[in-house]
Structure formats: structure tokens, C-alpha cells
Coordinates of C-alpha atoms in Angstrom, one line a residue:
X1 CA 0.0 0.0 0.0
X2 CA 2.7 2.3 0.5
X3 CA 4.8 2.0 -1.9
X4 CA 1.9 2.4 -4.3
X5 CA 0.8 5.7 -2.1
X6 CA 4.5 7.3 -2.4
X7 CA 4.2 6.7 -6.2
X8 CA 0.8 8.2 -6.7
X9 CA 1.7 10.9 -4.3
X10 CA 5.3 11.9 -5.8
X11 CA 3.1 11.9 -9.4
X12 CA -0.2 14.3 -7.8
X13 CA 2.6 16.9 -6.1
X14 CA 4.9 17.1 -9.4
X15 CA 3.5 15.2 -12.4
X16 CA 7.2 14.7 -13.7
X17 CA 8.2 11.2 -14.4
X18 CA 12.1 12.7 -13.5
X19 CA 10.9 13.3 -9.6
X20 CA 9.3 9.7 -9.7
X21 CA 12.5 8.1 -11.0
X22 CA 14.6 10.5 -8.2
X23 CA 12.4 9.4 -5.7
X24 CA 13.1 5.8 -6.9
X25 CA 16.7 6.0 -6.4
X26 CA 16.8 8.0 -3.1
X27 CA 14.7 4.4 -1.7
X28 CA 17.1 2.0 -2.8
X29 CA 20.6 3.9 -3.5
X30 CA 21.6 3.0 0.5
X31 CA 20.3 -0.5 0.0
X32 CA 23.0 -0.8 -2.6
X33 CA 25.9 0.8 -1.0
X34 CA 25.5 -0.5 2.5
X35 CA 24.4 -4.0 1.5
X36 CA 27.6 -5.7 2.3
X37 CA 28.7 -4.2 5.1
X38 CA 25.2 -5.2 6.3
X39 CA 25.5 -8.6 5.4
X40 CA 28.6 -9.1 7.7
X41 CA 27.3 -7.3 10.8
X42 CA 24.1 -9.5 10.6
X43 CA 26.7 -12.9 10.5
X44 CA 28.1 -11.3 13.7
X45 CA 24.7 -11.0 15.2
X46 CA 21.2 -12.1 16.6
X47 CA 19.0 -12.4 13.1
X48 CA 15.6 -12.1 14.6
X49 CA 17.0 -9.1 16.7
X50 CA 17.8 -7.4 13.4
X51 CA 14.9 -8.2 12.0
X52 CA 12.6 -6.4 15.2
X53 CA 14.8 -3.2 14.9
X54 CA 14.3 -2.8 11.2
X55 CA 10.6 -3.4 11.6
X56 CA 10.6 -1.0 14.7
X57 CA 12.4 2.1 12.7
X58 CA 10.5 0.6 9.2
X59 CA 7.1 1.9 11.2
X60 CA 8.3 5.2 12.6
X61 CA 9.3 5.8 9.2
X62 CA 5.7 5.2 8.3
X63 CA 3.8 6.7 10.7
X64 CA 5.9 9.8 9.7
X65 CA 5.1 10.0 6.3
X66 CA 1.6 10.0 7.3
X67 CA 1.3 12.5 9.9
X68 CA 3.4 14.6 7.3
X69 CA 0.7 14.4 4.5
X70 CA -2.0 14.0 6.6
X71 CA -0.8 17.5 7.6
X72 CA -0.7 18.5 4.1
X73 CA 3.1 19.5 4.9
X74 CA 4.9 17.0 3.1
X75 CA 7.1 18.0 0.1
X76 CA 9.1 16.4 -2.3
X77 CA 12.3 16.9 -0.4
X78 CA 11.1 15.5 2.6
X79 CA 9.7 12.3 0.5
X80 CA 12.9 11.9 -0.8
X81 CA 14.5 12.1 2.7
X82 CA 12.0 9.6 4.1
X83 CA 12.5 6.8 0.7
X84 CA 16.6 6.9 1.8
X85 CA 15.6 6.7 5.3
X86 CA 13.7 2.9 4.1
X87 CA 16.7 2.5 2.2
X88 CA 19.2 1.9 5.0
X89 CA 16.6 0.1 6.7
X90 CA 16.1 -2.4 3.9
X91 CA 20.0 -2.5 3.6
X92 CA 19.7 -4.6 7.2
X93 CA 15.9 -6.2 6.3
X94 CA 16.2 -7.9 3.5
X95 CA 19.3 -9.6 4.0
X96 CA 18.4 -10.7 7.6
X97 CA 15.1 -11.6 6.5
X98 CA 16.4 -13.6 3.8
X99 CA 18.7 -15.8 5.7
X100 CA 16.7 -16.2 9.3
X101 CA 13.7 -17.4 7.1
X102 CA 16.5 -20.4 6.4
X103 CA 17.3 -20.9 9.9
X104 CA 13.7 -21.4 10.4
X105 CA 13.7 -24.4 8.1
X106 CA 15.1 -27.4 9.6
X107 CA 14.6 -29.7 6.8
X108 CA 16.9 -27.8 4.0
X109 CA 15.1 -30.4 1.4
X110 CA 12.0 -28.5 2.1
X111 CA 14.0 -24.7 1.3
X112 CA 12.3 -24.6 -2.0
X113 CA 8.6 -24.8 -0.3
X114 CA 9.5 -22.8 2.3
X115 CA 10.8 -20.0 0.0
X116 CA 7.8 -20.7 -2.7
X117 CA 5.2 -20.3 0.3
X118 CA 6.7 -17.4 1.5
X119 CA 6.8 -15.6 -1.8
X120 CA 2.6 -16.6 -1.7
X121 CA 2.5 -14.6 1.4
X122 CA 4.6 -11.6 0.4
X123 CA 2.2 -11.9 -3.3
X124 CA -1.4 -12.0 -1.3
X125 CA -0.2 -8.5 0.0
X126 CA 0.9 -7.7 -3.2
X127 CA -2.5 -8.8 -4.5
X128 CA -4.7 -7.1 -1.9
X129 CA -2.6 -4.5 -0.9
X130 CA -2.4 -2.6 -4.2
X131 CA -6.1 -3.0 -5.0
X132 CA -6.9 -1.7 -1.3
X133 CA -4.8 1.3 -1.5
X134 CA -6.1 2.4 -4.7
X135 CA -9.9 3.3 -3.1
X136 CA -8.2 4.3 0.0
X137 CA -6.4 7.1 -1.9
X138 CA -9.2 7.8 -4.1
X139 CA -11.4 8.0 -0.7
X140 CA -9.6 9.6 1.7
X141 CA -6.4 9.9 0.6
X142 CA -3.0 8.7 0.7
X143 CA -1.8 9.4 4.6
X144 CA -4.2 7.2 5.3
X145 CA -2.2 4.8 3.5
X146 CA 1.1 5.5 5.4
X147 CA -1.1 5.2 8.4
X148 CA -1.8 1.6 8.2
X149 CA 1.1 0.5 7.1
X150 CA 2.6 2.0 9.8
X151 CA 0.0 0.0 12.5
X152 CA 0.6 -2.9 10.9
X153 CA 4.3 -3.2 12.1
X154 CA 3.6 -4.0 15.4
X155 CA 1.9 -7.5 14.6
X156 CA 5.0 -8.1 12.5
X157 CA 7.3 -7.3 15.6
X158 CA 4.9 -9.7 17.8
X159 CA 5.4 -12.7 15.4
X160 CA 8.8 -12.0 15.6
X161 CA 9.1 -11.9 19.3
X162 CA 7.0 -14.7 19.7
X163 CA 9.1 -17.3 18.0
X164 CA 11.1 -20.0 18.8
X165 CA 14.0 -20.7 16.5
X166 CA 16.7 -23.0 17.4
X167 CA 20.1 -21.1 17.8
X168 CA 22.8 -21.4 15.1
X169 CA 25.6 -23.4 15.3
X170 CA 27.8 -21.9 13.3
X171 CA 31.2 -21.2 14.2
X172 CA 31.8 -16.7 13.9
X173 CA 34.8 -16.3 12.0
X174 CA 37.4 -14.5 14.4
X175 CA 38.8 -11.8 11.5
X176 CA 37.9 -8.1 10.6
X177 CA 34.8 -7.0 9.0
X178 CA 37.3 -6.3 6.0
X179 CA 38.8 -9.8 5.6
X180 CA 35.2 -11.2 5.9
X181 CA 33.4 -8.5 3.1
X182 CA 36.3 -9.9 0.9
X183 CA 36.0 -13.6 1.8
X184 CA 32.4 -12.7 0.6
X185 CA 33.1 -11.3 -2.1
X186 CA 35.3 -13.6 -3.7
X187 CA 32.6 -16.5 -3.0
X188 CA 30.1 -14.9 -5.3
X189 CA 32.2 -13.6 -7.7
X190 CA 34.2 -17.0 -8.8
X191 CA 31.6 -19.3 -7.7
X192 CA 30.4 -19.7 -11.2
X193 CA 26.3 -20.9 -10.6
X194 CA 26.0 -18.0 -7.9
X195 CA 27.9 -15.7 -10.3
X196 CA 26.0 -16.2 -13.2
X197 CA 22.4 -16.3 -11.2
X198 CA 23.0 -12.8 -9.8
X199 CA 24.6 -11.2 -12.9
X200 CA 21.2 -12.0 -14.8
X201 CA 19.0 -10.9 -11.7
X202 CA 21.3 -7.5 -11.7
X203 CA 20.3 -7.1 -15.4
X204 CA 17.0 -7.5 -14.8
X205 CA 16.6 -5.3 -11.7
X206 CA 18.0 -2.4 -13.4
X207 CA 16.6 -2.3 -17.0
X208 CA 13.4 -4.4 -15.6
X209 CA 12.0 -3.4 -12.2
X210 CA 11.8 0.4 -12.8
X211 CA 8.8 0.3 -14.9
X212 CA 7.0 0.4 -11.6
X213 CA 7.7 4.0 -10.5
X214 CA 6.4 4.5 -14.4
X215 CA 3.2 2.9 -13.8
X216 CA 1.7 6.2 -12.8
X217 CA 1.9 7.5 -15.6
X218 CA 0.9 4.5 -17.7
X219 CA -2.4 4.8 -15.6
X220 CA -3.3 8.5 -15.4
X221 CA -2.2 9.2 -19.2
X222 CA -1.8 5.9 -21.3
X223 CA -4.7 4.4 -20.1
X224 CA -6.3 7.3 -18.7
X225 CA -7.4 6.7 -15.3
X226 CA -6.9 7.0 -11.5
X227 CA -5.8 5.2 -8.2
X228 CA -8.2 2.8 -9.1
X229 CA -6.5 2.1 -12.5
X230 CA -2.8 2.1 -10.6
X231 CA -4.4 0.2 -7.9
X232 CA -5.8 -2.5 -11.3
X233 CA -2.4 -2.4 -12.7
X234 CA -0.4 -3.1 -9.7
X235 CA -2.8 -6.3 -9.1
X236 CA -3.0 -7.5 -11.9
X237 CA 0.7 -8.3 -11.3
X238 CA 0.8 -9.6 -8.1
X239 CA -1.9 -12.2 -9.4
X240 CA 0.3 -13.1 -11.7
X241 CA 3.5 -13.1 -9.1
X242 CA 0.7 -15.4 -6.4
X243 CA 0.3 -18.3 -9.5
X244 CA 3.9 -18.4 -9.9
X245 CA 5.2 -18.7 -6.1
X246 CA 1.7 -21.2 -5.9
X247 CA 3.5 -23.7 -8.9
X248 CA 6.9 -23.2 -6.8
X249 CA 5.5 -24.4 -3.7
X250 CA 4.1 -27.3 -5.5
X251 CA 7.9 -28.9 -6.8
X252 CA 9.0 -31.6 -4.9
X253 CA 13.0 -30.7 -5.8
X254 CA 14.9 -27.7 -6.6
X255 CA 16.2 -29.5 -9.6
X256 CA 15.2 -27.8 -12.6
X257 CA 14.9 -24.0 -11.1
X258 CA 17.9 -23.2 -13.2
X259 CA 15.4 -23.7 -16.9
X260 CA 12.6 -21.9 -14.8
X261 CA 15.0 -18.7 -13.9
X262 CA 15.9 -18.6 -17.9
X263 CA 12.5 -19.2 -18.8
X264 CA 10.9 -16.4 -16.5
X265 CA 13.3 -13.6 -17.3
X266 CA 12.2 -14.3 -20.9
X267 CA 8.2 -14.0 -20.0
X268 CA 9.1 -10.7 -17.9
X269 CA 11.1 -8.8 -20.7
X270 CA 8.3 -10.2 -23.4
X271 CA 5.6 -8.8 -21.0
X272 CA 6.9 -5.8 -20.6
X273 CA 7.0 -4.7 -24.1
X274 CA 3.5 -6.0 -24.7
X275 CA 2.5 -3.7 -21.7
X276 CA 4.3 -1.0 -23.3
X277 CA 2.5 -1.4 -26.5
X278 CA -0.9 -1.8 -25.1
X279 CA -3.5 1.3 -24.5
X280 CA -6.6 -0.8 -22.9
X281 CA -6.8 -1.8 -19.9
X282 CA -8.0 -5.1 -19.9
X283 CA -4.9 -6.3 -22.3
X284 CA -2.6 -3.9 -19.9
X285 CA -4.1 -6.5 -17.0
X286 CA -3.2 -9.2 -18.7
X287 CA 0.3 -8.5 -19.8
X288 CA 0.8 -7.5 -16.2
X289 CA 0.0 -11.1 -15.2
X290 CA 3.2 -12.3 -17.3
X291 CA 5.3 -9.9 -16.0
X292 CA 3.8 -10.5 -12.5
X293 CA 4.2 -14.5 -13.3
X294 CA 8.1 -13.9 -14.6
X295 CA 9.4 -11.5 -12.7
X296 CA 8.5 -13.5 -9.3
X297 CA 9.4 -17.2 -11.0
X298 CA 12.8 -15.6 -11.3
X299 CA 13.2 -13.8 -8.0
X300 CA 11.9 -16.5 -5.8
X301 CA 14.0 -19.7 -8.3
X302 CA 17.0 -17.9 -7.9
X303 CA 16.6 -17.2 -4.2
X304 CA 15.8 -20.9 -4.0
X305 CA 18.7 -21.9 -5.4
X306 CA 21.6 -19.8 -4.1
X307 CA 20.2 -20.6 -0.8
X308 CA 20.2 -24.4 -1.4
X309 CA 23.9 -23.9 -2.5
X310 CA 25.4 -21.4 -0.3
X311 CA 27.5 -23.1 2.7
X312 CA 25.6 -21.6 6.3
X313 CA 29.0 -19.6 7.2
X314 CA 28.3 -17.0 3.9
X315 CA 25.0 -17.3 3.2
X316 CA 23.9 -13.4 5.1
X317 CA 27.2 -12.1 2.9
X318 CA 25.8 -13.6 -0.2
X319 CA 22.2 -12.9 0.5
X320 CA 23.7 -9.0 0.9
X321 CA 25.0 -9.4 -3.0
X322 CA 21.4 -10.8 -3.5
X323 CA 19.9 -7.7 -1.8
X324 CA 22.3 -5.6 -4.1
X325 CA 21.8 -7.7 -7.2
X326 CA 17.7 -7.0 -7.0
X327 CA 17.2 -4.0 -4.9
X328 CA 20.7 -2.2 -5.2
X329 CA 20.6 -2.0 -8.8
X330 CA 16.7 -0.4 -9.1
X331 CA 17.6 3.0 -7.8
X332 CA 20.2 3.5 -10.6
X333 CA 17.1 1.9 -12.5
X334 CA 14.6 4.0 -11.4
X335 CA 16.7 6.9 -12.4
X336 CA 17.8 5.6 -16.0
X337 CA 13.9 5.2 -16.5
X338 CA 12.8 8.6 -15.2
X339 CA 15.0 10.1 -17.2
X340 CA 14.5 8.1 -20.7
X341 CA 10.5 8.3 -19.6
X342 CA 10.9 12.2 -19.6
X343 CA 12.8 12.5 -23.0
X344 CA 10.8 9.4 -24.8
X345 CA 7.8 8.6 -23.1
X346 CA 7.0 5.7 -20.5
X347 CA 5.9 3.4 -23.5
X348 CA 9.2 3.9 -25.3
X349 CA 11.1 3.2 -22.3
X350 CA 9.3 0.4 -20.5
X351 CA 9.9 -1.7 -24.4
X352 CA 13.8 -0.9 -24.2
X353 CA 13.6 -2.2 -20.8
X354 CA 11.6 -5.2 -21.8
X355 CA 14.0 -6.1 -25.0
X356 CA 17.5 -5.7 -22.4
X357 CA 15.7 -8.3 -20.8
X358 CA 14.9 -11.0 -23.4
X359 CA 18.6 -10.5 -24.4
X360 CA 19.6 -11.0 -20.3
X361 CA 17.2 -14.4 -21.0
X362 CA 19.2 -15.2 -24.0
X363 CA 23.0 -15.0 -22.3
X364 CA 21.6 -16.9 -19.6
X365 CA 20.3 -20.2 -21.4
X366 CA 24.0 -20.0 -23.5
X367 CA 25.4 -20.4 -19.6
X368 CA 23.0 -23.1 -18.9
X369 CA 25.3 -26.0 -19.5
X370 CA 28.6 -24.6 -17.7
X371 CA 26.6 -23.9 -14.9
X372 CA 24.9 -27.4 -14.5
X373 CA 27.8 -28.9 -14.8
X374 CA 29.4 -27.1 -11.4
X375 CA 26.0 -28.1 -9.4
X376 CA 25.7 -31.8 -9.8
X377 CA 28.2 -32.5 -8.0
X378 CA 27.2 -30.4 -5.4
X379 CA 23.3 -31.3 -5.4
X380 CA 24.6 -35.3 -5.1
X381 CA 26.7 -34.5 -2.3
X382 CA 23.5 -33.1 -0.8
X383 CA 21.1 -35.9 -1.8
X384 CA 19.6 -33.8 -4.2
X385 CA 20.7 -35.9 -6.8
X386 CA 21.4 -39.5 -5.6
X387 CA 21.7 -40.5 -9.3
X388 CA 23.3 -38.9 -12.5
X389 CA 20.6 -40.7 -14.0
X390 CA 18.0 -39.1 -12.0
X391 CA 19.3 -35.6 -12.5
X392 CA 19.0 -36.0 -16.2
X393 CA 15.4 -36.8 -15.7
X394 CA 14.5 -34.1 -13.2
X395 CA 16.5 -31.5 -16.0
X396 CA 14.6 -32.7 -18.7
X397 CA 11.4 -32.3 -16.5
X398 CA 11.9 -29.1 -15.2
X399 CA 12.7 -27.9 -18.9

């Protein structure tokens, strides 16, 4: 609900698609630089204590954008303020988040489930939460939206306190913060599966996931509507993102995710320029569902499979490349699309974005085979893959 209230409320204070691309950036620019350093203080520290601070300082950030526009005080510059503000909160979140959700699996066969079920969660909200905050604005506007968001924290904080997780066993390494950011960083940068996952998902962040800031405009003047249109729009996608974390959840074996992240970056960039080209609604709708359906069958099949391969003593160090690989790369993004949608047009811009992305698609399956080749072993070592045999048969199945 939020982020669809900042959008619409950066677009009815300044009606510049520049602003909404600046506003973009400011939200996820800290998330990018202070990802790794992140990722090492969280392997030095309590996960689910992270996790309650971020959503403690994610509310006030919240409740303050609303009592600033339910004011009617709030300005672009203090918008922009707040979105970095989220930024260095996310920085910590989403890194934290990614790898306590881990350490509440015991079972690391059933990762893939939990990952899929959890991406069905995160997509209801997306579903509902959209849809809900378009008649909320259009009722009573948009502080109202802030408002709840910023209640809704505490049940998220209770959950959180309320759980019992076993601790980790893992053994903290004894050298600097420097020596450990490096160790990191030569992990995901050699480790040729890992390398080649997050290299596609960095592609697609930053040509792909900015055409939401633009989907504003496509609303008010492509398709010529309201809140309620954004609200449609915005929907529409996250059905499409619920269907595709649904068929996750329903694989027995991570075997195969590799075709399925090659295969949805292809159905995201092939969406998006069919959305770009389309001026009715209904058709917008339904394009939105393949985007919706690609763009979450490659976040959540790629978490799923770094997770699954990353040893326990790196995994919040390479989830913090993950972080930066998704979110870090959609401010510079956001602000690449602003500034083409201001010179071109939304349209224009959201079909370059959706062609860089087809070509990403097209890289990726020439990697396929080097990349298998690496995880076999490692997936038979884990009982993934009992058989060579068997792993040919899964491939062929998941292709």
C-alpha cells in the first residue's frame, strides 16, 4: 500500500516522471551501498534481533510519512528524505530476513517450499494490498495509507518476538569485517552458478523493475485513469506473481529452477514490451499477469537456489549481494527510466527495458550447461541428486 501511495503521491505533487524516477533511487541507492557491510554485521549478530529493529524504525518511518501528508506539509524533499531513510533500513531487512527465514527451516530439502510459500504470502499482500490502496487514496487519501502501514508493524514485531527458532551453530569467523566482506566477495564472484544467477537478476533489476515508478503514468495518461487504475495495474501483477510462487511451492525438488529462472526472465522482458505497447486496460491486465508471473518465478527460483547452494557460514554475505543484485541495482534503474521516460515517453522506455531483458534471458540459457555442470556434484553430495541418472530426468522435466 505504501509504496503504491508514495508513487501516486510523488506523481499528484509534481506530475514529472524525472521526480518519480529521483524518488526511486533515493529508496534504494543505501540499500546498494551499505548491502555488504550489512551482510557481515548481521553474520556477527542475533537475526531475529535485526529483523525487530528494522521493523521497529520501518514503522516510525511510516507513521511519519503520514502524519506529514495527513498534515498536508509534506514535500518532495522530505519524501525523498524519508524513501533513503527505508533504504538503509532495507540495507539490514532484506538480507536478515532472507537468511533467518533459512534458519527457520530445519529440513533444508523442504528450502524450495519454504521459499515458494513465503513468496505466496509476500504476493497475497501484493495482490490485496495494491487494489486496497487504490480506493483508500481515491477515498480519503494517501496518509491514510502510510497510516496503516505504519500499525501494521507491530503485529510483525509480535510474530517476531513470539518465535522460537533453534540457535545457530555456526562457528563466527574471528577476522575483521574487512577480511570477511572480501571472503564474501570472492565467493560470489568466482563461484560460477552464484555468479551467473546474480549477474542476470542485476540485469533485470535495473533495465526491468523500474517500470514500476512509471506505472503512474501509464495509468493516469496511457490508459487514462486514477488510483483505481494504478491500484488495477499493480494487481493484476501480483496475481500473476501469487500463480507463480503457488506452482513453486508445488515442486518436490529444486532440480530444474535453473530452466525456470531462464524461462521467467524471458516471460518478464516479453511482458513488458506487450504492456508498453498496449492502451486498454483489460490487455494492460493481462500482460501484467506475465510480468507478474516472470518477474516473481525468477526472484523467488533464484533465491531458492543460491540458498540451497550457499554453505551456512556465507549465506547473510551472499544474501547481501542478493539484496544488491535486486534492490541495489533499481535505484540507478529507477533513475535511468525517469530520465529516458521524460525524454521518450513511458511506453518507449518500458519496451527498451523489456527487450534488455529478453537478451539477459538469451545469455543466460548459453550459460546453462557450464553452470549445470558445477551443481551436480554439489546437489549429489547433498542428496539432491542421488543418481546422474535421476538428475537428467529431473532436467529434462523441469525444462
Amino acid at each position: 500500500m505504501t509504496r503504491l501511495a508514495v508513487s501516486w503521491l510523488v506523481y499528484r505533487l509534481t506530475g514529472s516522471a524525472l521526480l518519480l524516477g529521483i524518488v526511486g533511487f533515493s529508496g534504494q541507492i543505501l540499500t546498494f551501498v551499505m548491502a555488504p557491510f550489512a551482510g557481515v554485521l548481521i553474520e556477527r549478530m542475533d537475526r531475529r534481533k535485526v529483523l525487530v529493529f528494522t521493523q521497529i524504525f520501518s514503522g516510525l518511518q511510516s507513521l511519519a510519512l503520514a502524519v506529514l501528508t495527513l498534515m498536508k506539509v509534506i514535500t518532495i524533499h522530505e519524501i525523498i528524505a524519508l524513501s533513503a531513510l527505508q533504504g538503509l533500513i532495507d540495507a539490514f531487512d532484506m538480507p536478515g530476513r532472507q537468511s533467518f527465514m533459512v534458519q527457520m527451516v530445519d529440513d533444508k530439502r523442504d528450502l524450495g517450499n519454504a521459499i515458494a510459500l513465503n513468496s505466496s504470502i509476500v504476493n497475497v499482500a501484493r495482490l490485496v494490498g495494491p487494489a486496497m490502496a487504490g480506493f483508500v487514496i481515491a477515498w480519503v487519501g494517501e496518509g491514510y495509507c502510510f497510516l496503516i502501514d505504519g500499525i501494521s508493524y507491530g503485529a510483525v514485531i509480535a510474530s517476531l518476538l513470539m518465535m522460537h527458532v533453534k540457535p545457530l551453530g555456526v562457528k563466527r569467523a574471528a577476522v575483521s569485517m574487512v577480511e570477511q566482506m572480501k571472503e564474501g566477495w570472492v565467493y560470489v564472484s568466482s563461484f560460477h552458478p552464484i555468479r551467473t544467477i546474480l549477474l542476470l537478476f542485476a540485469l533485470m533489476s535495473f533495465m526491468g523493475m523500474p517500470y514500476m515508478v512509471l506505472l503512474p503514468i501509464f495509468a493516469a495518461q496511457v490508459l487514462h485513469g486514477g488510483p483505481h487504475t494504478l491500484g488495477l495495474l499493480t494487481a493484476a501483477s501480483g496475481v500473476g506473481a501469487l500463480s507463480s510462487a503457488v506452482s513453486l511451492a508445488m515442486r518436490k525438488s529444486v532440480v530444474g529452477l535453473v530452466r525456470m529462472i531462464q524461462v521467467a526472465s524471458l516471460m518478464f522482458g516479453g511482458g513488458l514490451i506487450l504492456f508498453a505497447l498496449s492502451h486498454v486496460l483489460w490487455l494492460s491486465m493481462v500482460t501484467m499477469l506475465f510480468v507478474g508471473y516472470g518477474m516473481m518465478q525468477g526472484l523467488a527460483g533464484s533465491n531458492t537456489v543460491i540458498q540451497t547452494l550457499v554453505p551456512e557460514d556465507k549465506r547473510s554475505r551472499v544474501m547481501s549481494y542478493y539484496t544488491m543484485a535486486f534492490v541495489g541495482m533499481m535505484p540507478f534503474g529507477s533513475l535511468l527510466g525517469g530520465t529516458l521516460a521524460h525524454r521518450f515517453g513511458a511506453p518507449h522506455t518500458v519496451m527498451i527495458s523489456g527487450a534488455c531483458c529478453v537478451l539477459g534471458s538469451l545469455w543466460f540459457w548459453s550459460q546453462l550447461d557450464s553452470v549445470r555442470d558445477v551443481m551436480r556434484p554439489i546437489y549429489r553430495e547433498m542428496g539432491i541428486l542421488p543418481k546422474l541418472e535421476e538428475a537428467m530426468v529431473e532436467e529434462k522435466a523441469g525444462s
